[in-house]
XYZ file of C-alpha atoms in Angstrom:
667
model
C -55.484 -75.171 -140.741
C -59.062 -74.113 -140.000
C -59.463 -72.065 -136.834
C -62.028 -73.053 -134.185
C -64.798 -70.497 -133.805
C -64.869 -68.538 -130.543
C -68.266 -69.944 -129.438
C -67.070 -73.518 -130.009
C -63.804 -72.761 -128.196
C -65.816 -71.392 -125.271
C -67.849 -74.595 -125.160
C -64.718 -76.761 -125.168
C -63.137 -74.638 -122.440
C -66.248 -74.829 -120.240
C -66.474 -78.616 -120.658
C -62.807 -79.043 -119.714
C -63.305 -76.853 -116.655
C -66.342 -78.890 -115.621
C -64.490 -82.179 -115.971
C -61.558 -80.809 -113.961
C -63.902 -79.678 -111.186
C -65.631 -83.065 -111.104
C -62.267 -84.809 -110.836
C -61.239 -82.583 -107.934
C -64.531 -83.204 -106.123
C -64.150 -86.932 -106.688
C -60.615 -87.304 -105.396
C -60.764 -84.980 -102.358
C -62.896 -87.389 -100.274
C -60.798 -90.334 -101.473
C -57.630 -88.625 -100.286
C -59.289 -87.852 -96.969
C -60.443 -91.491 -96.605
C -56.926 -92.720 -97.308
C -55.512 -90.630 -94.438
C -54.763 -93.091 -91.651
C -55.597 -91.680 -88.241
C -53.601 -91.711 -85.045
C -55.854 -93.011 -82.287
C -55.384 -91.891 -78.694
C -56.544 -94.556 -76.229
C -57.065 -93.705 -72.574
C -56.130 -96.290 -69.923
C -56.351 -95.992 -66.125
C -52.839 -97.408 -65.817
C -49.925 -98.463 -68.029
C -47.209 -101.128 -67.961
C -44.609 -98.381 -68.189
C -41.543 -100.656 -68.117
C -42.839 -103.452 -70.351
C -44.757 -106.662 -69.653
C -44.869 -110.409 -70.232
C -47.562 -111.392 -72.778
C -47.793 -114.859 -71.189
C -47.957 -113.680 -67.578
C -49.419 -110.214 -66.997
C -51.421 -109.254 -63.934
C -52.920 -105.893 -64.946
C -55.993 -106.156 -67.179
C -55.056 -102.969 -69.037
C -51.909 -104.710 -70.256
C -54.055 -106.981 -72.423
C -55.309 -103.942 -74.343
C -51.737 -103.264 -75.467
C -50.697 -106.909 -75.787
C -53.666 -107.627 -78.071
C -52.363 -105.068 -80.553
C -48.817 -106.443 -80.521
C -49.215 -110.232 -80.319
C -51.344 -112.933 -81.938
C -52.823 -116.241 -80.724
C -53.488 -119.245 -82.938
C -57.184 -118.407 -83.266
C -59.383 -115.518 -82.180
C -62.855 -115.385 -80.726
C -65.223 -113.869 -83.264
C -66.140 -110.231 -82.711
C -69.695 -111.306 -81.800
C -68.585 -114.148 -79.521
C -70.041 -116.758 -81.868
C -67.204 -119.214 -82.404
C -63.719 -118.529 -83.732
C -61.956 -117.129 -86.758
C -58.573 -118.178 -88.166
C -55.591 -116.186 -87.065
C -52.034 -117.564 -87.043
C -53.757 -120.870 -87.755
C -55.483 -120.961 -91.144
C -57.340 -124.145 -90.188
C -57.415 -126.833 -87.525
C -58.924 -130.212 -86.831
C -59.201 -132.732 -84.015
C -58.667 -136.483 -83.990
C -59.044 -139.371 -81.573
C -62.155 -137.869 -79.952
C -60.442 -134.580 -79.135
C -57.173 -135.996 -77.811
C -55.218 -134.778 -80.858
C -55.374 -131.220 -82.233
C -53.596 -130.235 -85.439
C -53.132 -126.598 -86.495
C -52.113 -125.530 -90.001
C -50.395 -122.152 -89.828
C -50.616 -119.344 -92.348
C -47.432 -118.771 -94.364
C -47.321 -114.976 -94.458
C -47.061 -114.016 -90.766
C -43.825 -112.313 -89.727
C -42.407 -110.957 -86.510
C -41.846 -107.241 -86.204
C -38.135 -107.823 -86.893
C -39.017 -109.429 -90.217
C -38.405 -113.074 -89.338
C -41.179 -115.560 -90.271
C -43.612 -117.012 -87.725
C -43.294 -120.794 -87.898
C -44.231 -123.975 -86.081
C -41.039 -123.617 -84.021
C -42.486 -120.511 -82.339
C -45.792 -122.212 -81.537
C -44.101 -125.316 -80.103
C -41.713 -123.186 -78.055
C -44.540 -121.041 -76.615
C -46.580 -123.983 -75.383
C -43.515 -125.764 -74.064
C -42.829 -122.689 -71.929
C -46.345 -122.838 -70.505
C -45.951 -126.542 -69.835
C -42.605 -126.002 -68.075
C -43.313 -122.931 -65.911
C -46.166 -122.969 -63.411
C -46.161 -119.158 -63.288
C -47.410 -119.145 -66.895
C -50.269 -121.581 -66.271
C -52.832 -119.306 -64.605
C -56.313 -120.464 -65.632
C -54.816 -123.163 -67.884
C -54.176 -125.900 -65.316
C -56.519 -128.484 -66.847
C -55.075 -127.876 -70.320
C -51.468 -128.157 -69.132
C -52.143 -131.225 -66.990
C -53.575 -133.120 -69.960
C -51.029 -131.864 -72.500
C -48.671 -134.764 -73.220
C -46.702 -133.227 -76.086
C -46.704 -130.420 -78.597
C -44.680 -131.131 -81.712
C -43.778 -129.732 -85.092
C -44.994 -131.814 -88.039
C -43.506 -129.459 -90.611
C -42.586 -125.782 -90.903
C -46.238 -124.690 -90.704
C -48.021 -127.571 -88.946
C -48.251 -128.208 -85.193
C -49.777 -131.145 -83.316
C -51.002 -131.133 -79.706
C -51.386 -134.508 -77.984
C -53.483 -134.830 -74.810
C -54.012 -137.689 -72.376
C -57.733 -136.894 -72.491
C -59.718 -134.134 -74.236
C -59.133 -130.755 -72.515
C -62.501 -129.172 -71.789
C -61.257 -125.598 -72.257
C -58.967 -126.101 -75.252
C -60.312 -123.281 -77.426
C -60.205 -120.835 -74.521
C -56.481 -121.525 -74.259
C -55.772 -121.577 -78.002
C -57.493 -118.199 -78.380
C -55.927 -116.720 -75.239
C -52.239 -117.683 -75.464
C -50.162 -115.204 -77.442
C -47.437 -116.881 -79.524
C -43.966 -115.527 -78.746
C -40.827 -115.514 -80.933
C -38.468 -118.336 -80.061
C -35.396 -116.504 -81.358
C -36.002 -113.688 -78.851
C -37.275 -115.611 -75.858
C -34.653 -118.355 -75.808
C -32.136 -115.634 -74.876
C -34.113 -114.618 -71.760
C -32.812 -115.637 -68.344
C -36.334 -115.751 -66.863
C -39.246 -116.174 -69.324
C -41.773 -115.668 -66.511
C -40.599 -112.119 -65.720
C -41.784 -108.917 -67.455
C -39.848 -108.111 -70.625
C -38.444 -104.646 -71.370
C -40.054 -102.906 -74.327
C -36.994 -103.553 -76.503
C -37.624 -107.319 -76.226
C -41.366 -107.149 -76.916
C -41.262 -108.275 -80.533
C -44.660 -109.544 -81.643
C -46.406 -110.337 -84.908
C -49.563 -108.288 -84.311
C -50.850 -105.306 -86.294
C -48.838 -102.801 -84.209
C -45.281 -102.702 -82.915
C -43.542 -100.770 -80.171
C -42.303 -97.256 -80.905
C -41.731 -95.438 -77.609
C -42.911 -95.138 -74.017
C -42.886 -92.893 -70.970
C -44.453 -93.117 -67.500
C -47.676 -91.666 -68.948
C -47.818 -93.063 -72.490
C -47.032 -96.032 -74.718
C -46.929 -95.493 -78.477
C -47.328 -98.269 -81.023
C -46.898 -97.807 -84.766
C -48.668 -99.796 -87.478
C -46.896 -102.893 -88.731
C -47.860 -102.656 -92.391
C -46.499 -106.126 -93.173
C -49.115 -107.704 -90.906
C -50.704 -110.812 -92.392
C -54.116 -109.112 -92.563
C -52.621 -106.127 -94.343
C -51.842 -102.685 -92.990
C -54.184 -101.800 -90.103
C -56.540 -98.844 -90.578
C -54.879 -96.561 -87.957
C -51.267 -95.581 -88.498
C -50.517 -95.250 -84.788
C -51.967 -96.089 -81.365
C -51.112 -93.794 -78.490
C -52.029 -95.275 -75.106
C -52.138 -92.550 -72.476
C -52.794 -92.664 -68.753
C -56.005 -90.804 -67.922
C -58.353 -90.573 -64.966
C -61.070 -88.258 -66.347
C -62.261 -90.355 -69.269
C -65.533 -88.579 -70.083
C -64.005 -85.104 -69.929
C -61.060 -86.147 -72.105
C -63.366 -87.837 -74.604
C -65.683 -84.818 -74.771
C -62.704 -82.516 -75.355
C -61.395 -84.733 -78.146
C -58.151 -85.425 -76.268
C -58.732 -89.182 -76.514
C -60.659 -91.224 -79.068
C -61.597 -94.175 -76.860
C -60.429 -95.946 -73.750
C -60.510 -98.987 -71.537
C -63.185 -97.364 -69.464
C -66.673 -98.169 -68.330
C -68.917 -95.880 -66.366
C -72.156 -96.291 -64.474
C -72.514 -92.799 -63.030
C -75.685 -91.065 -64.175
C -73.827 -87.798 -64.883
C -71.276 -89.570 -67.101
C -73.918 -91.508 -69.007
C -75.945 -88.334 -69.585
C -72.924 -86.484 -70.965
C -71.984 -89.378 -73.241
C -75.581 -89.560 -74.490
C -75.441 -85.863 -75.402
C -72.196 -86.397 -77.305
C -73.846 -89.285 -79.157
C -76.783 -87.052 -80.154
C -74.298 -84.557 -81.583
C -72.759 -87.335 -83.693
C -69.393 -87.144 -81.954
C -69.369 -90.553 -80.265
C -70.963 -93.960 -80.515
C -72.210 -95.598 -77.302
C -72.113 -99.217 -76.214
C -74.075 -100.614 -73.270
C -74.408 -104.200 -72.156
C -74.397 -106.168 -68.941
C -70.795 -106.962 -68.121
C -69.407 -110.465 -67.715
C -68.170 -109.850 -64.186
C -69.442 -110.463 -60.694
C -68.231 -107.757 -58.323
C -67.840 -109.245 -54.896
C -66.338 -108.949 -51.458
C -63.997 -111.940 -51.176
C -62.899 -113.306 -47.804
C -59.322 -114.382 -47.097
C -60.304 -117.711 -45.557
C -56.708 -118.470 -44.566
C -57.004 -115.922 -41.753
C -59.278 -115.768 -38.714
C -62.022 -114.713 -38.235
C -62.735 -114.968 -41.997
C -62.312 -118.743 -41.736
C -65.442 -118.944 -39.534
C -68.758 -119.377 -41.363
C -70.565 -117.403 -38.657
C -68.337 -114.373 -39.278
C -68.858 -114.524 -43.039
C -72.601 -114.863 -42.563
C -72.674 -111.874 -40.216
C -70.874 -109.788 -42.826
C -73.357 -110.920 -45.488
C -76.289 -109.833 -43.319
C -74.600 -106.486 -42.533
C -74.148 -105.297 -46.117
C -76.945 -103.405 -47.847
C -76.435 -104.340 -51.499
C -79.600 -102.551 -52.630
C -78.308 -99.276 -51.204
C -74.905 -99.739 -52.870
C -76.477 -100.313 -56.293
C -78.829 -97.333 -55.966
C -76.033 -95.032 -54.747
C -73.392 -95.859 -57.330
C -75.133 -97.462 -60.301
C -78.790 -96.493 -60.418
C -80.459 -98.925 -62.803
C -77.170 -99.871 -64.459
C -76.401 -102.966 -62.369
C -78.144 -106.195 -61.460
C -78.147 -107.399 -57.839
C -75.206 -109.745 -57.409
C -75.804 -113.473 -57.619
C -74.816 -115.023 -54.286
C -74.175 -118.254 -56.217
C -71.410 -116.099 -57.807
C -71.987 -117.131 -61.438
C -72.766 -114.212 -63.780
C -76.175 -114.307 -65.537
C -74.299 -114.645 -68.827
C -73.787 -118.254 -67.812
C -77.398 -118.625 -68.961
C -79.062 -121.821 -67.708
C -75.886 -122.940 -65.941
C -76.381 -119.971 -63.607
C -78.464 -120.463 -60.469
C -79.513 -116.861 -59.825
C -80.071 -116.011 -56.150
C -79.485 -112.350 -55.207
C -77.853 -111.980 -51.810
C -80.829 -110.106 -50.421
C -83.066 -113.125 -51.071
C -81.098 -115.357 -48.725
C -79.036 -112.948 -46.563
C -81.160 -109.759 -46.430
C -79.601 -106.755 -44.746
C -80.283 -107.070 -41.007
C -77.627 -105.464 -38.829
C -79.268 -106.455 -35.564
C -79.164 -110.088 -36.605
C -75.577 -109.724 -37.860
C -74.424 -108.406 -34.467
C -76.237 -111.207 -32.636
C -74.429 -113.803 -34.775
C -71.069 -112.338 -33.781
C -71.981 -112.354 -30.085
C -73.714 -115.715 -29.805
C -71.995 -117.797 -32.474
C -68.446 -116.451 -32.009
C -68.636 -115.409 -28.365
C -67.555 -111.804 -28.967
C -68.157 -109.404 -26.061
C -69.548 -105.852 -26.266
C -66.850 -103.232 -25.731
C -66.480 -99.448 -25.832
C -67.827 -97.387 -28.773
C -70.097 -100.241 -29.831
C -67.181 -102.443 -30.922
C -67.095 -106.155 -30.114
C -64.074 -107.666 -28.401
C -62.396 -110.973 -29.141
C -60.986 -113.510 -26.637
C -57.914 -111.297 -26.172
C -60.097 -108.364 -25.143
C -59.253 -106.405 -28.302
C -61.584 -105.299 -31.124
C -61.755 -107.508 -34.230
C -59.813 -105.463 -36.786
C -60.142 -106.249 -40.523
C -58.861 -104.529 -43.664
C -60.930 -104.322 -46.870
C -58.592 -103.936 -49.845
C -59.638 -101.871 -52.867
C -57.903 -99.977 -55.663
C -57.639 -96.191 -55.453
C -59.648 -94.159 -57.990
C -61.296 -97.344 -59.171
C -63.493 -96.897 -62.256
C -66.065 -99.211 -60.674
C -66.184 -97.075 -57.481
C -64.998 -100.079 -55.467
C -62.792 -97.852 -53.299
C -65.867 -95.852 -52.268
C -67.889 -99.030 -51.795
C -65.138 -100.420 -49.544
C -65.556 -97.381 -47.297
C -69.336 -97.883 -47.167
C -68.954 -101.586 -46.314
C -66.397 -100.728 -43.625
C -68.987 -98.366 -42.099
C -71.615 -101.148 -42.257
C -69.283 -103.520 -40.431
C -68.379 -100.961 -37.786
C -72.101 -100.530 -37.121
C -72.311 -104.212 -36.075
C -69.184 -104.072 -33.916
C -66.322 -104.982 -36.295
C -63.393 -102.574 -36.398
C -63.253 -102.468 -40.207
C -60.897 -100.323 -42.265
C -61.042 -99.537 -45.993
C -57.509 -100.326 -47.188
C -57.201 -98.211 -50.337
C -53.954 -98.525 -52.302
C -52.770 -96.906 -55.560
C -53.314 -98.930 -58.720
C -49.555 -99.357 -59.111
C -49.364 -101.138 -55.731
C -52.631 -103.044 -55.806
C -51.261 -106.104 -57.632
C -48.391 -106.678 -55.211
C -50.589 -106.208 -52.120
C -53.271 -108.448 -53.601
C -50.858 -111.230 -54.556
C -49.147 -111.082 -51.148
C -52.596 -111.544 -49.581
C -52.066 -108.584 -47.262
C -55.787 -108.211 -46.782
C -58.709 -109.708 -44.882
C -61.310 -108.949 -47.511
C -60.961 -107.551 -51.011
C -63.447 -106.087 -53.490
C -62.732 -107.259 -57.030
C -64.536 -108.036 -60.243
C -64.469 -111.726 -61.037
C -64.691 -112.490 -64.756
C -65.918 -115.896 -65.834
C -63.109 -117.462 -67.884
C -65.549 -119.606 -69.868
C -67.476 -116.541 -71.078
C -64.438 -115.466 -73.057
C -65.407 -118.239 -75.435
C -69.192 -118.163 -75.533
C -72.139 -117.272 -73.320
C -73.942 -120.301 -71.968
C -70.856 -122.505 -72.294
C -70.473 -125.146 -69.554
C -68.465 -123.232 -66.893
C -65.905 -125.941 -66.254
C -63.006 -123.518 -65.768
C -65.085 -121.181 -63.617
C -66.281 -123.853 -61.192
C -62.753 -125.250 -61.088
C -61.521 -121.996 -59.561
C -63.288 -122.888 -56.288
C -61.839 -126.380 -55.950
C -59.368 -127.136 -53.181
C -55.801 -126.231 -54.153
C -56.621 -124.374 -57.384
C -54.176 -121.513 -58.033
C -57.146 -119.390 -59.093
C -58.968 -120.017 -55.784
C -58.705 -116.482 -54.367
C -60.556 -117.036 -51.045
C -58.749 -120.393 -50.554
C -62.143 -122.014 -50.182
C -62.095 -125.762 -49.515
C -65.099 -128.070 -49.404
C -64.881 -131.828 -49.966
C -68.478 -132.123 -51.192
C -67.924 -129.315 -53.703
C -64.719 -130.971 -54.975
C -66.531 -134.274 -55.458
C -69.432 -132.635 -57.299
C -66.977 -130.793 -59.536
C -65.290 -133.993 -60.671
C -68.709 -135.489 -61.440
C -69.656 -132.294 -63.285
C -66.538 -132.420 -65.483
C -67.223 -136.047 -66.350
C -70.850 -135.278 -67.198
C -69.772 -132.436 -69.500
C -67.156 -134.593 -71.216
C -69.792 -137.297 -71.745
C -72.370 -134.709 -72.837
C -74.802 -135.814 -70.135
C -76.379 -132.372 -70.063
C -79.274 -132.900 -67.668
C -76.913 -134.405 -65.098
C -74.359 -131.628 -65.672
C -76.959 -128.903 -65.103
C -78.121 -130.504 -61.853
C -74.538 -130.792 -60.587
C -73.829 -127.171 -61.544
C -76.792 -125.943 -59.508
C -75.781 -128.139 -56.542
C -72.272 -126.665 -56.556
C -73.679 -123.160 -56.606
C -75.957 -123.934 -53.651
C -72.820 -124.867 -51.684
C -71.280 -121.500 -52.592
C -74.459 -119.762 -51.385
C -74.303 -121.648 -48.092
C -70.572 -121.389 -47.400
C -70.171 -117.713 -48.466
C -66.556 -117.611 -49.718
C -67.579 -114.178 -50.994
C -70.480 -111.759 -50.737
C -71.792 -110.981 -54.212
C -72.543 -107.279 -54.641
C -73.647 -106.571 -58.203
C -73.231 -107.316 -61.911
C -72.580 -103.939 -63.563
C -73.587 -102.784 -66.985
C -70.761 -101.812 -69.271
C -71.188 -98.322 -70.743
C -68.418 -96.908 -72.886
C -68.003 -94.718 -75.950
C -65.637 -93.922 -78.807
C -65.295 -90.821 -80.938
C -66.338 -91.205 -84.565
C -65.321 -87.822 -85.961
C -62.005 -89.136 -87.349
C -62.367 -92.931 -87.132
C -65.504 -95.005 -87.573
C -64.060 -98.491 -87.892
C -64.675 -99.487 -84.260
C -66.054 -102.941 -83.488
C -68.049 -103.285 -80.297
C -67.432 -106.864 -79.208
C -69.069 -109.086 -76.625
C -67.591 -107.181 -73.661
C -65.725 -103.960 -74.380
C -65.062 -101.963 -77.491
C -61.298 -101.883 -77.097
C -60.289 -105.010 -78.966
C -58.284 -106.404 -81.816
C -61.015 -105.848 -84.381
C -61.138 -102.128 -83.646
C -57.363 -101.848 -84.032
C -57.250 -103.676 -87.355
C -60.430 -102.080 -88.681
C -63.998 -103.312 -89.102
C -63.845 -103.223 -92.903
C -61.147 -105.924 -92.964
C -63.697 -108.352 -91.534
C -66.547 -107.472 -93.865
C -68.147 -105.215 -91.245
C -69.273 -101.631 -91.502
C -68.039 -99.766 -88.448
C -68.951 -98.819 -85.902
C -70.369 -102.327 -85.529
C -72.247 -103.461 -82.409
C -73.018 -106.894 -81.041
C -74.832 -108.298 -78.010
C -76.297 -105.295 -76.253
C -77.704 -107.578 -73.583
C -80.151 -106.238 -71.027
C -80.465 -107.629 -67.537
C -84.098 -108.526 -68.158
C -83.120 -110.603 -71.179
C -80.433 -112.435 -69.224
C -82.752 -113.194 -66.327
C -85.007 -114.966 -68.807
C -82.080 -117.271 -69.600
C -80.849 -118.223 -66.137
C -82.096 -120.957 -63.817
C -84.203 -119.302 -61.142
C -84.269 -121.354 -57.917
C -87.288 -123.597 -57.534
C -89.330 -123.384 -54.310
C -87.687 -126.638 -53.229
C -84.185 -125.221 -53.768
C -85.021 -122.037 -51.863
C -86.456 -124.086 -49.000
C -83.249 -126.130 -48.783
C -81.158 -122.969 -48.595
C -83.394 -121.178 -46.100
C -83.619 -124.239 -43.865
C -79.835 -124.533 -43.963
C -79.421 -120.917 -42.787
C -82.174 -121.232 -40.169
C -80.740 -124.441 -38.725
C -77.356 -122.782 -38.237
C -78.866 -119.734 -36.577
C -80.934 -121.923 -34.293
C -77.935 -124.102 -33.404
C -75.936 -120.967 -32.575
C -78.775 -119.721 -30.359
C -79.089 -116.527 -32.383
C -82.850 -116.410 -33.059
C -85.822 -118.711 -32.769
C -86.780 -120.259 -36.063
C -90.203 -118.613 -36.175
C -88.814 -115.136 -35.535
C -86.163 -115.508 -38.191
C -88.555 -116.917 -40.760
C -91.085 -114.104 -40.441
C -88.824 -111.093 -40.020
C -85.598 -111.819 -41.821
C -86.241 -114.269 -44.635
C -88.723 -112.784 -47.103
C -89.726 -115.142 -49.872
C -88.370 -114.434 -53.310
C -90.552 -112.408 -55.641
C -88.376 -113.068 -58.651
C -90.374 -114.887 -61.350
C -89.488 -118.516 -61.811
C -87.889 -119.540 -65.068
C -87.553 -123.050 -66.362
C -85.551 -123.973 -69.428
C -85.036 -127.215 -71.214
C -81.481 -128.427 -71.289
C -80.079 -128.053 -74.798
C -78.971 -131.153 -76.593
C -75.451 -129.788 -76.884
C -74.317 -126.455 -75.434
C -70.764 -126.838 -76.687
C -69.343 -125.731 -79.997
C -67.825 -128.128 -82.510
C -64.106 -128.647 -82.116
C -63.328 -129.677 -85.685
C -62.952 -126.601 -87.838
C -61.684 -125.909 -91.315
C -61.683 -122.248 -92.214
C -60.553 -119.957 -95.031
C -57.288 -118.059 -94.948
C -57.443 -115.100 -92.568
C -55.728 -112.913 -95.123
C -58.894 -112.701 -97.189
C -62.145 -111.346 -95.673
C -65.184 -113.527 -96.305
C -67.241 -110.538 -97.417
C -66.433 -107.140 -98.873
C -68.192 -104.085 -97.457
C -70.217 -102.077 -99.935
C -68.515 -98.827 -100.940
C -71.728 -97.153 -102.139
C -71.904 -94.345 -104.746
C -69.542 -91.409 -104.306
C -71.746 -88.301 -103.870
C -68.929 -86.096 -105.146
C -68.949 -87.966 -108.448
C -72.703 -87.410 -108.823
C -72.240 -83.717 -108.037
C -69.476 -83.473 -110.623
C -71.638 -85.111 -113.319
C -74.494 -82.720 -112.563
C -72.131 -79.734 -112.827
C -70.813 -81.010 -116.160
C -74.357 -81.377 -117.520
C -75.337 -77.883 -116.357
C -72.248 -76.298 -117.911
C -72.733 -78.173 -121.203
C -76.370 -77.037 -121.375
C -75.268 -73.454 -120.665
C -72.560 -73.689 -123.332
C -75.002 -75.036 -125.913
C -77.412 -72.214 -125.093
C -74.632 -69.656 -125.553
C -73.612 -71.231 -128.848
C -77.210 -71.258 -130.115
C -77.621 -67.605 -129.165
C -74.430 -66.679 -131.057
C -75.696 -68.491 -134.128
């Protein structure tokens, strides 16, 4: 056998070494990419003892529930329509009175049992049976005649008339396992963690008073989620924890200039990605109109005149909040929203506010500047707010209490811990409360007819927090619903604006501001975040952007206030005159101020530019949908060229050239 020459052997050895090095360089990043991270999510509070996915009160619970449970369909990450979920496809018949959902066949509960039509039917029958599970779904439940199983993976919903908020419900109700829930004594009560068996991408592992840990359910119908574990921890110092790398993201929004500046610096360093958009909420001071003196219009008007909204925004939010719309609808309602900042109709005027209390309500001056009621005692009111509130509403409650004391009301900021807030709030142990009111309709799509939202102010609605009641408003609402159902858009818009003018006049709440949402997530170990239409913490981030054909971190709808104000309906001069005359007539009838004095000193004309839009031909989305299986993404993200492979090839070429040179020299 002929021996290989030493130069040739050297060449072969060098080539083999080069190929080995290239292989190592190629597979190291692949191994790193295949390492599934554990994400630490910061929450202001936790449902430490479990929760009910059909009936939870704390908003932070939804962050956890969304990772464990699945609805029939999901709102797209960008808010533009819906994607399949437990339902692979759906269609409507009989002009929207019949809905049929075709379920996927590969969804399983965390205990391994299949998700079938029986579970869907059982879930909606529970909602139909128990009023406690119907919050925000009253119209849907009222019209639901029957929900029935057509076969193992097909469900039919029959309605007496088309429900106007059907997709909001279908995308918001988590399906629960019949074989677990039929053993419960009370399906409206919170469930212990051991009973919380879902079919979502994560399942329960362990919990403590300060943490809840979920582990990936790799048999999920979309495939194994990108993270291997979610650790939800209770935190109060979000920015500091994020900067230190102790958490990766959180259900947290901040408006403080110092926080925003620090997050911006972290973003410049490539450690976090920022998301900023105007939120979907209206933060307001709501009156408990079941109790005196909050049931008197004159009292509510005096409070409105006493509060300096401009000062509140400047103090706590800088330029990161819009003045609150006294018509209460968020600007994201687009042309349905009649935008009238409180200061345009009830400008801060404490002298006037005190005069209203004295002349309209007959209160008498007493010691220390306080006003006395008929019993000779000061008018004492409590303003409820949550302690350590991320929106600074506890601090704002103290400022408003000081404003009210300055006009003679003995006001107290009633600050309670987050763990107690829900029980105090539900028991209505308050005179006024500062909360953020989210428009239910905006969960589906911006600019959608706000049928559910307006319904929350009708007499007797369970969602009517102030217990506001106005016969004219109720009548207009019924006409509005009919106009929407008949797609009479011009009429519907006019009715919507008329209803909002009643809310401006009757003041069931004082609108304070619409805050921007500013949050961040670390991207040093996980980049598959999806920034949705409201907050980053959502289902798409948990599962992973790449599973939906997105390249994370993906952003959608960074809406500025200026953009939104170009979409809303600004009041016409005629509408403003109606409102101002209404206020003036009441003040004159109460003997508070002469009309001329009030007009010139207290009612400045609006300087907000007018905006007129043409009513769209159809602001609603189609209800008949056939969609591909959710197990297969519609697009595949580009993987690009591996730089390590290129480097390896270059090294191989260099070594081969060197080896050839050595061989030539030997020859």
